[in-house]
């Protein structure tokens, strides 16, 4: 049996592999190689378990003969990835009336009855498939309970409880094999990333009872805290117990180390405690991982039943990986590979404590991660008033518009009824690091009466306290406990190692000095997208923009915009100085002008009063500027061509800020980006205006400066005609939000209403606004990049849409030869880590290194 590839006695040299027998079997073999006290174990391969499911049992007698006579057995699952789960373990196989009588003499009636009762109940539920309710009324108090369980089994099955250990083991193996192939189990593990044909192994192990004379019991032991990742001996121990009973035993369980809160294993059995510490430390070094030990003590002697990776939070994952590298157990590159990039978002934001109770009143699309608690407000003015009182609030809107940016800045979180992953609220929320849920359509929003009705009928009013969990998409009533952000030394070390490896640039989408400072804190390599329109919604600027809209001539518009010039110049000067010489790419004005006009009658009356014109003139102007499809209307470069005064003012502000920011440091070379381009002539017209403004500023200031002009490629035609556009551009930055919208013919603000149904029905594999569509939109990116290089070999290529922070998109851009990606500020660390992992995997793949495969599998296996 020792050399049988399908039914193998686990020894140091037995043919056991993760890919054939599963992770548990392989880990037990490693523990045996370390000469740790592992009970006798037989491993059944994936193929053997498949055969069992089809009705072909292995030689069960041969398996039983590997163990001492009268030894009780347990069977545990051994899948390739522990996250894929598997059927529950069955303990005490071999227990029957004869063994009960024997154990009653050696362990006592109560212990023997507890062992037998546990097996009867487990066998009845997992093998005979009886309803657990059958045993609910039977108290667990010794031999009387055992007799009641046996009687209940016989009444439900019309047969006596099996007494032959071989028959018991065969039935358990068959049940577990069939359970793995069940529809529910298959769907559940596929949801966790398991392939459809994932195999299950089984391990049959000698039972160490955990009952008897002297110190006997069971527990779990680890050297780190599961939540924080800091060194701390944690776990529990329960005398006279089996399996993981200690974890659910409440006050009856013992602490491990000496603890003022109660008795401990260290005090009760100091020798066993020291042995467990030594074994855990040895496993940490030799298995190159923090391990949780499942152990049992029999008559004072320690037996190790299993070793698994310590369960861990995201912050613990980082700390554990970094400490292992700092201790020389793994390399810094391996530490980088062991942290899933998307898990970093939990470190960057406050999160709901996983141990807190969650009173869920609604849900929507998790649009911006993190969690925040506050009182409900229904408009930006109330949000600002709440912030002035230093009271956190949650801004609730049907959907946000640029006018709500002030309220979003003041709020602790945002909740909207409409919208998708790239809607206005989602994009701005991510940029601000603001927890945000959009598309909560199952909740009824009544903004007029300022109420929200939850799906369970509860009504939330203005002033009620709620918590927005932007990581899960859940709206919670009340204020649960929070975990604070954790940007500690371990995080900084990991990021430094990541930056040493990555080979693609990471910039940030930043619209304000606050965004830019956040980007600097996260070590972004520059600003890849500054959306200047967000600077115009400050009340003092908004009224000037509205005056400009009502100006009748080019001269009149220029005169009004001159009042905005010093404000814009100050904005850009701050950005340049904060970024300290790093590149800053400024997108010229993009939105349609009607977004700056009030839509309500009250707002129009206020504007008429401010401009000293009749309300009818305001109403007429608003109606004139309305568009059937404003996303495809007079915006972006089309506005720059037809109303060039706006771009003239912005260009002058950029150039003057360039000179001011260059006074005390290296020369600033701003990057100016033209949005929504679809034709070469648009670029030529805008470039001519910008060059004229640049020439005028040089002449006025008597100083020279350089700037780079580029194009935001967000229309399919711009990608297809990139060879014509590139000669007039220093860079092409692909705006994947609008490019996806135009390629699919989908509104990014409205697609959330039906996207989940499309994904469920297999129309789209993923939300294309959340995960880059590499087949359709990606094809345009490749064509645009290739044709852009043909037109201008030295052109810089990037993406700056919301996809820029996704690891999958970074992989695509890296493969396509893009120079950098740009993403929202709080996605920068995620992008840096993802880019480093891709570079490490690529380097090691070139060397055909087995280590590369191990690291990549490790990262994929531990993705959430």
CSV table of N, CA, C and O in Angstrom, one decimal, residues 11-70:
chain,number,residue,atom,x,y,z
A,11,UNK,N,3.9,8.2,4.2
A,11,UNK,CA,5.2,8.2,4.8
A,11,UNK,C,6.0,9.3,4.2
A,11,UNK,O,5.6,10.0,3.3
A,12,UNK,N,7.3,9.4,4.6
A,12,UNK,CA,8.1,10.5,4.1
A,12,UNK,C,8.4,10.4,2.6
A,12,UNK,O,8.5,11.4,1.9
A,13,UNK,N,8.3,9.2,2.0
A,13,UNK,CA,8.7,9.0,0.6
A,13,UNK,C,7.5,8.5,-0.2
A,13,UNK,O,7.7,8.2,-1.4
A,14,UNK,N,6.3,8.5,0.3
A,14,UNK,CA,5.1,8.0,-0.4
A,14,UNK,C,4.8,8.9,-1.6
A,14,UNK,O,5.1,10.1,-1.5
A,15,UNK,N,4.2,8.3,-2.6
A,15,UNK,CA,3.9,9.2,-3.8
A,15,UNK,C,2.6,10.0,-3.6
A,15,UNK,O,1.6,9.7,-4.1
A,16,UNK,N,2.8,11.1,-2.8
A,16,UNK,CA,1.7,11.9,-2.5
A,16,UNK,C,2.0,13.3,-3.1
A,16,UNK,O,3.0,13.9,-2.8
A,17,UNK,N,1.0,13.9,-3.8
A,17,UNK,CA,1.1,15.2,-4.4
A,17,UNK,C,-0.2,16.0,-4.2
A,17,UNK,O,-1.2,15.4,-4.2
A,18,UNK,N,0.0,17.4,-4.1
A,18,UNK,CA,-1.2,18.2,-4.0
A,18,UNK,C,-2.1,18.0,-5.2
A,18,UNK,O,-3.4,17.9,-5.1
A,19,UNK,N,-1.6,17.8,-6.4
A,19,UNK,CA,-2.4,17.7,-7.6
A,19,UNK,C,-3.1,16.4,-7.8
A,19,UNK,O,-4.0,16.2,-8.6
A,20,UNK,N,-2.7,15.4,-7.0
A,20,UNK,CA,-3.3,14.0,-7.1
A,20,UNK,C,-4.0,13.6,-5.8
A,20,UNK,O,-4.9,12.8,-5.8
A,21,UNK,N,-3.5,14.1,-4.6
A,21,UNK,CA,-4.1,13.7,-3.3
A,21,UNK,C,-4.6,14.9,-2.5
A,21,UNK,O,-5.3,14.7,-1.5
A,22,UNK,N,-4.4,16.1,-2.9
A,22,UNK,CA,-4.9,17.3,-2.2
A,22,UNK,C,-4.0,17.8,-1.2
A,22,UNK,O,-2.9,17.2,-0.9
A,23,UNK,N,-4.3,19.0,-0.8
A,23,UNK,CA,-3.4,19.8,0.1
A,23,UNK,C,-3.3,19.2,1.5
A,23,UNK,O,-2.2,19.2,2.1
A,24,UNK,N,-4.3,18.7,2.1
A,24,UNK,CA,-4.2,18.1,3.4
A,24,UNK,C,-3.3,16.9,3.4
A,24,UNK,O,-2.5,16.8,4.3
A,25,UNK,N,-3.4,16.0,2.4
A,25,UNK,CA,-2.6,14.8,2.4
A,25,UNK,C,-1.1,15.2,2.3
A,25,UNK,O,-0.2,14.7,2.9
A,26,UNK,N,-0.8,16.2,1.4
A,26,UNK,CA,0.6,16.6,1.2
A,26,UNK,C,1.1,17.3,2.4
A,26,UNK,O,2.3,17.1,2.8
A,27,UNK,N,0.3,18.1,3.1
A,27,UNK,CA,0.8,18.8,4.3
A,27,UNK,C,1.1,17.7,5.4
A,27,UNK,O,2.1,17.8,6.1
A,28,UNK,N,0.3,16.7,5.5
A,28,UNK,CA,0.6,15.7,6.5
A,28,UNK,C,1.9,15.0,6.2
A,28,UNK,O,2.6,14.6,7.1
A,29,UNK,N,2.1,14.7,4.9
A,29,UNK,CA,3.4,14.1,4.6
A,29,UNK,C,4.6,15.0,5.0
A,29,UNK,O,5.6,14.6,5.5
A,30,UNK,N,4.4,16.3,4.8
A,30,UNK,CA,5.5,17.3,5.2
A,30,UNK,C,5.7,17.3,6.7
A,30,UNK,O,6.8,17.3,7.1
A,31,UNK,N,4.6,17.1,7.4
A,31,UNK,CA,4.8,17.1,8.9
A,31,UNK,C,5.5,15.8,9.3
A,31,UNK,O,6.3,15.8,10.2
A,32,UNK,N,5.2,14.7,8.6
A,32,UNK,CA,5.9,13.5,8.9
A,32,UNK,C,7.4,13.6,8.6
A,32,UNK,O,8.2,13.1,9.3
A,33,UNK,N,7.7,14.3,7.5
A,33,UNK,CA,9.1,14.5,7.1
A,33,UNK,C,9.8,15.3,8.2
A,33,UNK,O,11.0,15.1,8.4
A,34,UNK,N,9.1,16.1,8.9
A,34,UNK,CA,9.7,16.9,10.0
A,34,UNK,C,9.7,16.2,11.3
A,34,UNK,O,10.1,16.7,12.3
A,35,UNK,N,9.3,14.9,11.2
A,35,UNK,CA,9.3,14.0,12.4
A,35,UNK,C,8.4,14.5,13.5
A,35,UNK,O,8.7,14.3,14.7
A,36,UNK,N,7.3,15.1,13.1
A,36,UNK,CA,6.3,15.5,14.1
A,36,UNK,C,5.4,14.4,14.4
A,36,UNK,O,5.2,13.5,13.5
A,37,UNK,N,4.8,14.4,15.5
A,37,UNK,CA,4.0,13.2,16.0
A,37,UNK,C,2.6,13.2,15.3
A,37,UNK,O,1.5,13.5,15.9
A,38,UNK,N,2.6,12.7,14.0
A,38,UNK,CA,1.4,12.6,13.2
A,38,UNK,C,0.8,11.2,13.3
A,38,UNK,O,1.6,10.2,13.1
A,39,UNK,N,-0.4,11.0,13.7
A,39,UNK,CA,-1.0,9.6,13.7
A,39,UNK,C,-0.9,8.9,12.3
A,39,UNK,O,-0.8,9.6,11.3
A,40,UNK,N,-1.0,7.6,12.3
A,40,UNK,CA,-0.9,6.9,11.1
A,40,UNK,C,-2.1,7.3,10.2
A,40,UNK,O,-3.2,7.5,10.6
A,41,UNK,N,-1.7,7.6,8.9
A,41,UNK,CA,-2.7,8.1,7.9
A,41,UNK,C,-2.6,7.5,6.6
A,41,UNK,O,-1.5,7.2,6.1
A,42,UNK,N,-3.7,7.2,5.9
A,42,UNK,CA,-3.8,6.6,4.6
A,42,UNK,C,-4.4,7.7,3.7
A,42,UNK,O,-5.5,8.3,4.1
A,43,UNK,N,-3.8,8.0,2.5
A,43,UNK,CA,-4.4,9.0,1.6
A,43,UNK,C,-5.0,8.3,0.4
A,43,UNK,O,-4.4,7.4,-0.2
A,44,UNK,N,-6.2,8.7,0.0
A,44,UNK,CA,-6.9,8.2,-1.2
A,44,UNK,C,-6.8,9.3,-2.2
A,44,UNK,O,-7.2,10.5,-1.9
A,45,UNK,N,-6.4,9.0,-3.4
A,45,UNK,CA,-6.2,10.0,-4.5
A,45,UNK,C,-7.5,10.5,-5.1
A,45,UNK,O,-8.6,9.9,-4.8
A,46,UNK,N,-7.4,11.5,-5.9
A,46,UNK,CA,-8.6,12.0,-6.6
A,46,UNK,C,-9.2,10.9,-7.4
A,46,UNK,O,-10.4,10.7,-7.5
A,47,UNK,N,-8.4,10.1,-8.1
A,47,UNK,CA,-8.9,9.0,-9.0
A,47,UNK,C,-9.6,8.0,-8.1
A,47,UNK,O,-10.7,7.5,-8.5
A,48,UNK,N,-9.1,7.7,-7.0
A,48,UNK,CA,-9.7,6.7,-6.1
A,48,UNK,C,-11.1,7.2,-5.7
A,48,UNK,O,-12.0,6.4,-5.6
A,49,UNK,N,-11.2,8.4,-5.3
A,49,UNK,CA,-12.4,9.0,-4.9
A,49,UNK,C,-13.5,9.0,-6.0
A,49,UNK,O,-14.7,8.8,-5.8
A,50,UNK,N,-13.0,9.3,-7.2
A,50,UNK,CA,-13.9,9.3,-8.4
A,50,UNK,C,-14.5,7.9,-8.6
A,50,UNK,O,-15.7,7.7,-8.9
A,51,UNK,N,-13.6,6.9,-8.4
A,51,UNK,CA,-14.0,5.5,-8.6
A,51,UNK,C,-15.0,5.2,-7.5
A,51,UNK,O,-16.0,4.5,-7.7
A,52,UNK,N,-14.8,5.6,-6.3
A,52,UNK,CA,-15.7,5.4,-5.2
A,52,UNK,C,-17.1,5.9,-5.5
A,52,UNK,O,-18.1,5.3,-5.3
A,53,UNK,N,-17.1,7.2,-6.0
A,53,UNK,CA,-18.4,7.8,-6.4
A,53,UNK,C,-19.1,7.0,-7.4
A,53,UNK,O,-20.4,7.1,-7.5
A,54,UNK,N,-18.4,6.3,-8.3
A,54,UNK,CA,-19.0,5.5,-9.3
A,54,UNK,C,-19.4,4.1,-8.8
A,54,UNK,O,-19.9,3.3,-9.6
A,55,UNK,N,-19.1,3.8,-7.5
A,55,UNK,CA,-19.5,2.5,-7.0
A,55,UNK,C,-18.4,1.5,-6.9
A,55,UNK,O,-18.6,0.4,-6.6
A,56,UNK,N,-17.1,1.9,-7.2
A,56,UNK,CA,-16.0,1.0,-7.2
A,56,UNK,C,-15.1,1.3,-6.0
A,56,UNK,O,-14.3,2.2,-6.0
A,57,UNK,N,-15.3,0.5,-4.9
A,57,UNK,CA,-14.5,0.8,-3.7
A,57,UNK,C,-13.1,0.2,-3.8
A,57,UNK,O,-12.9,-0.8,-4.4
A,58,UNK,N,-12.2,0.8,-3.1
A,58,UNK,CA,-10.8,0.2,-3.0
A,58,UNK,C,-10.9,-0.9,-2.0
A,58,UNK,O,-12.0,-1.2,-1.4
A,59,UNK,N,-9.8,-1.5,-1.7
A,59,UNK,CA,-9.7,-2.6,-0.8
A,59,UNK,C,-9.8,-2.0,0.7
A,59,UNK,O,-8.8,-1.6,1.2
A,60,UNK,N,-11.0,-2.0,1.2
A,60,UNK,CA,-11.2,-1.4,2.5
A,60,UNK,C,-10.5,-2.2,3.6
A,60,UNK,O,-10.0,-1.6,4.5
A,61,UNK,N,-10.5,-3.5,3.5
A,61,UNK,CA,-9.8,-4.3,4.5
A,61,UNK,C,-8.3,-3.9,4.5
A,61,UNK,O,-7.7,-3.9,5.6
A,62,UNK,N,-7.7,-3.7,3.3
A,62,UNK,CA,-6.3,-3.4,3.3
A,62,UNK,C,-6.0,-2.0,4.0
A,62,UNK,O,-5.0,-1.8,4.6
A,63,UNK,N,-7.0,-1.1,3.8
A,63,UNK,CA,-6.9,0.2,4.5
A,63,UNK,C,-6.9,0.0,6.0
A,63,UNK,O,-6.1,0.5,6.8
A,64,UNK,N,-7.9,-0.8,6.5
A,64,UNK,CA,-8.1,-1.0,7.9
A,64,UNK,C,-6.8,-1.7,8.5
A,64,UNK,O,-6.4,-1.4,9.7
A,65,UNK,N,-6.2,-2.6,7.7
A,65,UNK,CA,-5.1,-3.3,8.3
A,65,UNK,C,-3.8,-2.5,8.5
A,65,UNK,O,-2.9,-2.9,9.1
A,66,UNK,N,-3.8,-1.2,7.9
A,66,UNK,CA,-2.7,-0.4,8.2
A,66,UNK,C,-2.7,0.2,9.6
A,66,UNK,O,-1.7,0.8,10.0
A,67,UNK,N,-3.7,0.0,10.3
A,67,UNK,CA,-3.9,0.6,11.7
A,67,UNK,C,-3.9,-0.5,12.7
A,67,UNK,O,-4.2,-1.7,12.4
A,68,UNK,N,-3.5,-0.2,13.9
A,68,UNK,CA,-3.6,-1.2,15.0
A,68,UNK,C,-5.0,-1.7,15.2
A,68,UNK,O,-6.0,-1.0,15.0
A,69,UNK,N,-5.1,-2.9,15.7
A,69,UNK,CA,-6.4,-3.5,15.9
A,69,UNK,C,-7.2,-2.6,16.9
A,69,UNK,O,-6.6,-2.1,17.9
A,70,UNK,N,-8.4,-2.5,16.7
A,70,UNK,CA,-9.4,-1.7,17.6
A,70,UNK,C,-9.1,-0.2,17.5
A,70,UNK,O,-9.7,0.5,18.3
